[in-house]
Coordinates of C-alpha atoms and ligand atoms in Angstrom, one line a residue:
X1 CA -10.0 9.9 -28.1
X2 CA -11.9 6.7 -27.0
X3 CA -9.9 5.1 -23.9
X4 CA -9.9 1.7 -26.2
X5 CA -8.8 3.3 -29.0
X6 CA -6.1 5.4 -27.8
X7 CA -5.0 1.7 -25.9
X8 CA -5.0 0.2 -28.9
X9 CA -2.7 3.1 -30.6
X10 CA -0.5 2.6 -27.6
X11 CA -0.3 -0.8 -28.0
X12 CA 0.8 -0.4 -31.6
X13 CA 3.8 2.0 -31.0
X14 CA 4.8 -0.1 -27.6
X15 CA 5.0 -3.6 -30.0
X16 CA 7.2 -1.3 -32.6
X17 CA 9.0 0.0 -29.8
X18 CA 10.0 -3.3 -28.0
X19 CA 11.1 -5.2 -31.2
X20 CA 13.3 -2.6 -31.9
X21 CA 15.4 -3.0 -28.8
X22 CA 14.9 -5.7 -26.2
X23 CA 18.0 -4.0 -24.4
X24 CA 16.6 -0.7 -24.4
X25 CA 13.9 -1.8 -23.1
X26 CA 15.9 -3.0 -19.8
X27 CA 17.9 0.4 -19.7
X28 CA 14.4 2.0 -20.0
X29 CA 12.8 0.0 -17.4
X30 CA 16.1 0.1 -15.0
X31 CA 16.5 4.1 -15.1
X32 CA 13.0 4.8 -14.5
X33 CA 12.3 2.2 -12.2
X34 CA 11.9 3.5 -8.1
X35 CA 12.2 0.3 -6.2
X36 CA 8.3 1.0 -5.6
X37 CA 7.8 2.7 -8.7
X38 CA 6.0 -0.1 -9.7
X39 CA 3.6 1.7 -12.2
X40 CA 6.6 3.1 -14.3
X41 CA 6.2 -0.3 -16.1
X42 CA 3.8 1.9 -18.3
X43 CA 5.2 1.5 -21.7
X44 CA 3.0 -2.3 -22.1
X45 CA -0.1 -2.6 -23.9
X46 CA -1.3 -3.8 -20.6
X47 CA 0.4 -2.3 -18.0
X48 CA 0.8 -3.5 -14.9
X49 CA -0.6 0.0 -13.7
X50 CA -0.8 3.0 -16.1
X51 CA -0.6 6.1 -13.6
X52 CA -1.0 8.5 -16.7
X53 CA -4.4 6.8 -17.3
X54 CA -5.5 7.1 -13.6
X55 CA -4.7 10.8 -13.5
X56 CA -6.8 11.2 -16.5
X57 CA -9.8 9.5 -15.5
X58 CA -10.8 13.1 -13.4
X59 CA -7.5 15.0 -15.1
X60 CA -9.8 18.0 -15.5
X61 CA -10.6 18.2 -11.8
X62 CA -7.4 17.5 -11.0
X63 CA -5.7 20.3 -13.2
X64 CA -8.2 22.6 -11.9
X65 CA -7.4 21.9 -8.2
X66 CA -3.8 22.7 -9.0
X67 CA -4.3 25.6 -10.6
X68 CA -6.4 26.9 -7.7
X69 CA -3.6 25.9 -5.4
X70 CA -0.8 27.5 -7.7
X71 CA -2.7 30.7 -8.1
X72 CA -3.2 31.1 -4.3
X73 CA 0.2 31.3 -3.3
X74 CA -0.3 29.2 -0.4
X75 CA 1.3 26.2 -0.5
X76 CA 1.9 24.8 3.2
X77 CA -0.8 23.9 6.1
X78 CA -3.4 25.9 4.3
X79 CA -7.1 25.5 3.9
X80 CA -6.5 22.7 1.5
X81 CA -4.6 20.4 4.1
X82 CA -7.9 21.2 6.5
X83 CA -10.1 20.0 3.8
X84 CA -8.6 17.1 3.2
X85 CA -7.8 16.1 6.9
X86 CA -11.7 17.0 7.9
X87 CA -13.0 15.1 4.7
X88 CA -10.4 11.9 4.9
X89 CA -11.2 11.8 8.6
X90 CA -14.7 11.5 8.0
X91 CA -14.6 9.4 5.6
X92 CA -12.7 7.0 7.2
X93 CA -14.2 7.4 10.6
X94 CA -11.6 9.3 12.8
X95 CA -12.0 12.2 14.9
X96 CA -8.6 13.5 13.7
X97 CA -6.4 13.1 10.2
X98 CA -3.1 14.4 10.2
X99 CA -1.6 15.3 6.2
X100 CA 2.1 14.0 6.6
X101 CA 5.0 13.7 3.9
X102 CA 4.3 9.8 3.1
X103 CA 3.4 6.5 4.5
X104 CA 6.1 5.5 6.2
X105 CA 6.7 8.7 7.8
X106 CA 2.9 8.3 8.5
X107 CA 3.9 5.1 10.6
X108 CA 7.1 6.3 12.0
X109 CA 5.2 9.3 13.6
X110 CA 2.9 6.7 15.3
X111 CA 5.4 5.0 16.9
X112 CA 7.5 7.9 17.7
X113 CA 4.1 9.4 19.2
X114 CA 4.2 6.4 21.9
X115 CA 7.4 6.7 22.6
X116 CA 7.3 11.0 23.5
X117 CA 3.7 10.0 25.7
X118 CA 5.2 7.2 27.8
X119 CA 3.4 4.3 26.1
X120 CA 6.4 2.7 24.5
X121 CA 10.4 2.6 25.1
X122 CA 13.2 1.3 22.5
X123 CA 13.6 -2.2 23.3
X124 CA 9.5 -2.9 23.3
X125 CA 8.1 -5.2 20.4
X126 CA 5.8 -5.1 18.0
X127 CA 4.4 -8.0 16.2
X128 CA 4.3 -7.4 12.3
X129 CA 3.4 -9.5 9.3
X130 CA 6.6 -10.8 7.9
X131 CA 5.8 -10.5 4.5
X132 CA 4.8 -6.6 4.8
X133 CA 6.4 -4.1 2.6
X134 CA 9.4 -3.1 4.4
X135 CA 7.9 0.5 5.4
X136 CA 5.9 -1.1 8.6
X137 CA 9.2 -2.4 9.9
X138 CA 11.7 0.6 8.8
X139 CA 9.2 2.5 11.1
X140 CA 9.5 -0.1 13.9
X141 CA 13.2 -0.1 13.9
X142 CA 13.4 3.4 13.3
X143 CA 11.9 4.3 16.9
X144 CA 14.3 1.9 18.4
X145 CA 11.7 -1.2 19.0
X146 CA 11.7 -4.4 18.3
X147 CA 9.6 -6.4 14.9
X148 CA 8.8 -9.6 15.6
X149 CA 7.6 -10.9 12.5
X150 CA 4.9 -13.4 12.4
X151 CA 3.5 -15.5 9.9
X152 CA 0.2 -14.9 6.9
X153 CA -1.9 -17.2 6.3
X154 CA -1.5 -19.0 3.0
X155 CA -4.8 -18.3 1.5
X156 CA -5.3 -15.1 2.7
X157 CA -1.5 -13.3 2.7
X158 CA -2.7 -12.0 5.5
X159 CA -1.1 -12.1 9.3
X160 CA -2.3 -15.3 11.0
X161 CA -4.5 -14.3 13.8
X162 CA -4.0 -17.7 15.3
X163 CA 0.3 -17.2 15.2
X164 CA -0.1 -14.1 17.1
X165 CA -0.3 -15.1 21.4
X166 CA 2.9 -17.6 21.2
X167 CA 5.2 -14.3 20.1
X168 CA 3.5 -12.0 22.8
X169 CA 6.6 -11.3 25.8
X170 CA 6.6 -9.2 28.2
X171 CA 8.0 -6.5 26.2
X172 CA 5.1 -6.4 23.1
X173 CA 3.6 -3.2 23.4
X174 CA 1.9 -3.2 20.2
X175 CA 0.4 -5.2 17.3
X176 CA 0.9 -3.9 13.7
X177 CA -1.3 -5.3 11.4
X178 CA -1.2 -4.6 7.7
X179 CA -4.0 -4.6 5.5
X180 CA -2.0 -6.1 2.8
X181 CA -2.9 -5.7 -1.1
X182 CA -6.1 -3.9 0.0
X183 CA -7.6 -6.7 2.3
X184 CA -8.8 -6.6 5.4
X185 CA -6.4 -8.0 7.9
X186 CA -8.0 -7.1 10.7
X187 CA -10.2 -10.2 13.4
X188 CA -11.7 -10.0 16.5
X189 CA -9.7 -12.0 17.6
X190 CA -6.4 -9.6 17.1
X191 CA -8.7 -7.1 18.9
X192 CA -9.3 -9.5 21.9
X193 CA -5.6 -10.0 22.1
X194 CA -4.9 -6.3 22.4
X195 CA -7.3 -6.2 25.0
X196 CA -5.9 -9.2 27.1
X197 CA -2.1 -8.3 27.0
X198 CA -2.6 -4.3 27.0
X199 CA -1.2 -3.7 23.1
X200 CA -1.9 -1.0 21.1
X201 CA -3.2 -1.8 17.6
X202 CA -1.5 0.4 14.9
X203 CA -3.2 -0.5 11.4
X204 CA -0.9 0.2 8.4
X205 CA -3.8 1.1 5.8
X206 CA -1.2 2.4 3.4
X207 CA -2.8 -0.2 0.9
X208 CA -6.3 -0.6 1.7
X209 CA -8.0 3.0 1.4
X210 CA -11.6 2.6 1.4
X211 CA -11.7 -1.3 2.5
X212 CA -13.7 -2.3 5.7
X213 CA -13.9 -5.4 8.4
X214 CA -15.9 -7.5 8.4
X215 CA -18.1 -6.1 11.5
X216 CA -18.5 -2.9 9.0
X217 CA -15.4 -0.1 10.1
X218 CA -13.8 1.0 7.5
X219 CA -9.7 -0.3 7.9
X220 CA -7.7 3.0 9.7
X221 CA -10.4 3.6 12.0
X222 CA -10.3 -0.2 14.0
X223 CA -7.0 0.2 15.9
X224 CA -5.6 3.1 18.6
X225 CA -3.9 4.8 15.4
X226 CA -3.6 4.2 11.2
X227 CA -1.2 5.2 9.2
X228 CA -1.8 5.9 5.4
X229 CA 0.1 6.1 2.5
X230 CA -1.0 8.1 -0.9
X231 CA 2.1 7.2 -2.7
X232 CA 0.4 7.6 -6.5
X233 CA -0.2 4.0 -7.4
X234 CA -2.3 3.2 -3.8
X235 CA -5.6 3.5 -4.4
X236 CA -5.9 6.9 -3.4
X237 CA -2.7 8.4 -4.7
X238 CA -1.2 11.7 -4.7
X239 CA 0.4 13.2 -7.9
X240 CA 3.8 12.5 -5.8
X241 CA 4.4 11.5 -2.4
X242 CA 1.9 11.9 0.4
X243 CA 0.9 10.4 4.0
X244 CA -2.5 10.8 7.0
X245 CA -2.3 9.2 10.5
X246 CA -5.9 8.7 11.2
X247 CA -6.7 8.4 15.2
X248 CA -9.4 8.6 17.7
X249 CA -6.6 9.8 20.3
X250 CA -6.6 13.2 20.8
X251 CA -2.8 12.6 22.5
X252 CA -1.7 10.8 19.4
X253 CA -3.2 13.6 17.3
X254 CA -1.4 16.3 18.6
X255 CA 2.1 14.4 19.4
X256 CA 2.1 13.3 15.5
X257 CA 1.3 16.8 14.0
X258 CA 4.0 18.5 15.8
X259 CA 6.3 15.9 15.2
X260 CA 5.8 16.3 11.9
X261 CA 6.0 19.8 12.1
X262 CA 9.5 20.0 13.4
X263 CA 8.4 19.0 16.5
X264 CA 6.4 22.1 17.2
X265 CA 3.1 22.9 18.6
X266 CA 3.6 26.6 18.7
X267 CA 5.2 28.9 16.1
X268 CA 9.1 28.8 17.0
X269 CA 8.3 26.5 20.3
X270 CA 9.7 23.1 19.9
X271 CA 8.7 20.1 22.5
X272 CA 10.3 17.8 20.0
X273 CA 12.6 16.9 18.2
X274 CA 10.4 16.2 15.5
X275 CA 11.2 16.8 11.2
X276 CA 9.9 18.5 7.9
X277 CA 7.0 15.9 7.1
X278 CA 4.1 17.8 5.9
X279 CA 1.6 17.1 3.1
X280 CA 1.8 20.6 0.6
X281 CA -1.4 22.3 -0.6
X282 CA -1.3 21.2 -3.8
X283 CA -1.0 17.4 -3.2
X284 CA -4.1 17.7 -0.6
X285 CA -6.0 19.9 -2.9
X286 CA -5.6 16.7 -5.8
X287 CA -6.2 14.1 -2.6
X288 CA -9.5 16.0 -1.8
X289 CA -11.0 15.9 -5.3
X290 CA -9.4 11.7 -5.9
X291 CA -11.4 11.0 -2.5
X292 CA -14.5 11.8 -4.0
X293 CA -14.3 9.0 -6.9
X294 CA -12.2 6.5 -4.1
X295 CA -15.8 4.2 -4.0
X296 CA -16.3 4.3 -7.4
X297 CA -12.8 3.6 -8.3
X298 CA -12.6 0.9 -6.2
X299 CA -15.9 -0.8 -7.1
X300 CA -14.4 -1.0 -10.3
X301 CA -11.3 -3.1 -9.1
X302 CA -13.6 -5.2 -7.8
X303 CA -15.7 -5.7 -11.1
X304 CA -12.2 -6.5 -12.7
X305 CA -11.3 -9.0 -9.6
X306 CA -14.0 -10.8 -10.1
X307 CA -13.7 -10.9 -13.5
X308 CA -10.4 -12.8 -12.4
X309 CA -12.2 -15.2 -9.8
X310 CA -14.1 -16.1 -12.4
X311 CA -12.4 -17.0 -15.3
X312 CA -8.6 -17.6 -14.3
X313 CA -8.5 -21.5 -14.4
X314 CA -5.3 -22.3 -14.8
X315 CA -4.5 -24.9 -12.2
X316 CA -1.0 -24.0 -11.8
X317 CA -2.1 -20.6 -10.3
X318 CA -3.5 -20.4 -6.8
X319 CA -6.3 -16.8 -5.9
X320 CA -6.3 -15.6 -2.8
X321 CA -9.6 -17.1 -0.7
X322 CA -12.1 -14.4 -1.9
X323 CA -13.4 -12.3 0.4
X324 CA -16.7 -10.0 0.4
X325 CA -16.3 -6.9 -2.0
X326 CA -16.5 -4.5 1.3
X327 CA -13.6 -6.6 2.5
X328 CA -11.3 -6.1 -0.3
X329 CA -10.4 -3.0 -2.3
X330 CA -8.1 -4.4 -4.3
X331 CA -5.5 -2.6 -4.3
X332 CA -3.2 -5.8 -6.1
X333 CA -4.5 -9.1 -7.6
X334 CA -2.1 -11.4 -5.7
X335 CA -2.2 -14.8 -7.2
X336 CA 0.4 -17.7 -6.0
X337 CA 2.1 -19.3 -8.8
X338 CA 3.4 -23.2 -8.3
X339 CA 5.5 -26.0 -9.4
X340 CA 8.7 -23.2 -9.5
X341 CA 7.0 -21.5 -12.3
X342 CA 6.5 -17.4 -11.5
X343 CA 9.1 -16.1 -13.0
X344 CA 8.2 -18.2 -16.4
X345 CA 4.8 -16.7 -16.0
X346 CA 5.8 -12.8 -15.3
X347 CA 8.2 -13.7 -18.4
X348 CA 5.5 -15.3 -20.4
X349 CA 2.9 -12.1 -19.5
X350 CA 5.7 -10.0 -20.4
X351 CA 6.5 -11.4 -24.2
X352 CA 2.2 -11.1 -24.3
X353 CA 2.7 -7.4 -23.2
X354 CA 0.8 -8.1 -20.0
X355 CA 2.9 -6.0 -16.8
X356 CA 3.4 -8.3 -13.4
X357 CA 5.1 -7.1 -10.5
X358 CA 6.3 -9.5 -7.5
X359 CA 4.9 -8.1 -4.3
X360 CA 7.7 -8.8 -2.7
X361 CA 10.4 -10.9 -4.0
X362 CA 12.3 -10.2 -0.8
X363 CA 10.9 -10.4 2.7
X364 CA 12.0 -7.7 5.3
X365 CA 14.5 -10.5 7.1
X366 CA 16.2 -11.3 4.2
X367 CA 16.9 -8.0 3.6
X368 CA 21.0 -6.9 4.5
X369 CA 19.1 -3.6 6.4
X370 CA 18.2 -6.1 8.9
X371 CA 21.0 -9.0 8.3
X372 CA 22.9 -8.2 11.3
X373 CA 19.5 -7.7 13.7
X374 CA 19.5 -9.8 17.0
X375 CA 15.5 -10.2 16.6
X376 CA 16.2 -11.6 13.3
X377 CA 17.8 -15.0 14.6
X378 CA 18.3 -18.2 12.4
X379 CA 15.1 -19.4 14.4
X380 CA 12.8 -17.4 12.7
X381 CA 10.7 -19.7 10.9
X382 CA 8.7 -18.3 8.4
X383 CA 8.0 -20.9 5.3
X384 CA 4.4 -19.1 4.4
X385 CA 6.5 -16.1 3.9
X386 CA 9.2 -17.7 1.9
X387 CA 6.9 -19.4 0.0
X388 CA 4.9 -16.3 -0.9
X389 CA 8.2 -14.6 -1.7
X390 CA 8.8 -17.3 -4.5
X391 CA 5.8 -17.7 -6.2
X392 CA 3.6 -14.3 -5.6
X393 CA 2.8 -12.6 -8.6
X394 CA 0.4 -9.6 -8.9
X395 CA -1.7 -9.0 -11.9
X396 CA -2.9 -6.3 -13.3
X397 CA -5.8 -3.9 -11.6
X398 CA -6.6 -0.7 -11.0
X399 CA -9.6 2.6 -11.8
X400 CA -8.4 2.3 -15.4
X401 CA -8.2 -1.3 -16.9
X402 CA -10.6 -2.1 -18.8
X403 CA -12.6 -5.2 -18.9
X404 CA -11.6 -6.4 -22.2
X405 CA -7.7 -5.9 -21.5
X406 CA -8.3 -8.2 -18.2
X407 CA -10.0 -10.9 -20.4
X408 CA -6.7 -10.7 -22.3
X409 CA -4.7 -11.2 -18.9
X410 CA -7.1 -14.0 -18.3
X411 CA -6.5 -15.9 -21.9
X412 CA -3.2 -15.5 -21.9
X413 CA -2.9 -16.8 -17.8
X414 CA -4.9 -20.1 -19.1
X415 CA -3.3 -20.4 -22.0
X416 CA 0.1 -20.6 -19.8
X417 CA 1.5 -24.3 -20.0
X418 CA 4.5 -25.5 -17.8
Ligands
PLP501 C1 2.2 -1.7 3.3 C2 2.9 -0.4 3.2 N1 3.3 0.3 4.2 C3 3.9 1.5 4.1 C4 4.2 2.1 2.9 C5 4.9 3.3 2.8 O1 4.3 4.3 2.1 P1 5.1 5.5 1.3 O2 5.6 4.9 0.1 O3 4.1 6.5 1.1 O4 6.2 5.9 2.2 C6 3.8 1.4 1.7 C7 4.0 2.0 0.4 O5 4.8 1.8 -0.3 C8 3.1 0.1 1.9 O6 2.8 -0.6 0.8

């Protein structure tokens, strides 16, 4: 069936399905929804990210892959992981690639890496974006050190190079930037500073697969060590959860396999104590053959982001200063929504069967996980945060939206009145 077609049947049954019960709707919704499942919000006409759709752009490869992988009966740190690692690592631009359960495992392994080769002790800081996903700091506070959380930029959401050298101490070891809703975050200047004070950069890529800097790298191969996530709705996603540390270091390399693997380095010899966080053979057999369609897939997020630039003229909603294609993969349309009007807008999408989700409606030191924190003082200032917090709204993108359906986002954006 024709991809519009079968949208348009979809859209047919979803309308009969939400007038008959608004309130199932929210059970639905509630049930299904992973506090970062945000693509389970599938049942729309326009989704905010159909992951059934994605999968089926190459389903046959994919379904042939796990077959292979089923039929082999190997299904751990097998010849499919060493693909993968070998092709990820190249085609990011790393000597090494390590598979690992997930991205924050990815980033906790990192830091945890430091801290068994000397390079960090609990206690040391490291500088974060404070309107990150939570995962970069879980895996800060998780080793023992210290976030200190510093300010975006407004029009880029992304950390503010020039916030940076007033938060260095004497106990920064590291800077963690985040290459936030697919964008680069990284500036010569952040480099420069790593140089001066002695920090380790640690890139968290989870978002941004595929996206370069400006001087040409691609993001994950810039800093002393990346970590990736391939959660299923990131740009290259899994068929469940999934993770890579991508390094230059050959150090870093080998502390983070083992600790992934238990801790060991040699079949029943453990030199730490590390955990069960391996990528399986089946989720880095689907990974290898998703990597091959990752350009394509994201030039087409960019065809439907500019399509956004573009059009969107509503002047109640604020875009994200726009940067080159190779800059940006996309992996959310963040806009900024004023005047205290958001949520009337994700509700306003929603009654037009158009999915939004708020990326994040909470930052990390508001959360009660960190309530209680003695970094996370009453001083912390952080008003670019709060205000992307209360009016960031992400719109729908991805490999399988269609032009057409992101015109429809686009009249029914304009058409929003206050
Ligand atoms: C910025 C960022 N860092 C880390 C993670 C953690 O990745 P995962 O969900 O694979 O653990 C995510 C994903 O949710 C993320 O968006």
């Amino acid at each position: 069936m024709n991809y519009v077609i079968k949208k348009r049947c979809i859209q047919k049954i979803t309308t009969f399905y939400r007038n008959v019960s608004k309130k199932y709707k929210h059970t639905y919704s509630e049930e299904l929804m992973h506090q970062n499942a945000d693509e389970a919000i599938d049942f729309m006409p326009i989704p905010f990210l159909s992951l059934k759709d994605v999968t089926a752009l190459h389903g046959a490869e994919i379904n042939e892959a796990v077959s292979r992988v089923v039929n082999s009966g190997w299904y751990l740190q097998g010849q499919e992981n060493q693909r993968f690692e070998r092709n990820y690592a190249a085609f990011i631009g790393t000597e090494h690639c390590i598979g690992c359960a997930n991205g924050l495992d990815a980033l906790i392994w990192i830091f945890r890496a430091y801290i068994e080769l000397g390079v960090m002790a609990p206690g040391d800081e490291v500088i974060v974006p404070a309107n990150t996903y939570i995962a970069t700091l879980l895996a800060i506070t998780e080793n023992g050190l210290v976030p200190v959380p510093v300010e975006p930029k407004a029009d880029t959401l992304e950390i503010d190079e020039d916030a940076i050298e007033a938060r260095i101490t004497p106990r920064t070891r590291a800077i963690a930037i985040v290459h936030l809703y697919g964008r680069n975050a990284y500036t010569p200047k952040i480099g420069e500073l790593c140089r001066k004070y002695g920090l380790k950069l640690v890139e968290d890529n989870a978002q941004a697969h595929g996206c370069r800097a400006e001087d040409g790298r691609r993001t994950g191969s810039i800093g002393d060590a990346a970590g990736h996530s391939f959660y299923p709705g990131k740009n290259l996603g899994a068929l469940g959860d999934g993770g890579a540390v991508t390094t230059n270091d050959p150090e870093v390399a080998a502390a983070v396999r083992a600790l992934a693997n238990y801790g060991s380095q040699k079949k029943y010899v453990f030199k730490f104590t590390g955990r069960n966080s391996r990528l399986d053979e089946i989720q880095a057999a689907v990974l290898d053959v998703k990597l091959k369609y990752l350009e394509e897939d994201n030039a087409h997020r960019q065809a439907v982001a500019a399509y956004y630039y573009e059009h969107i003229s509503n002047p109640l909603v604020t875009l994200p200063a726009r940067l080159p294609d190779a800059q940006n993969v996309y992996h959310l349309f963040p806009v900024l929504v004023g005047g205290g009007k958001r949520d009337a807008l994700h509700d306003y999408l929603d009654a037009h069967g158009i999915g939004t989700v708020i990326h994040y409606p909470i930052p990390p030191h508001h959360q009660e996980c960190y309530a209680r924190e003695a970094w996370n003082t009453p001083q912390l200032n952080l008003p670019i945060t709060e205000r992307i917090a209360a009016e960031e709204l992400s719109l729908p993108i991805g490999p399988s939206i269609t032009l057409e359906e992101a015109a429809e986002v686009v009249n029914a954006i304009n058409g929003f009145h206050a």
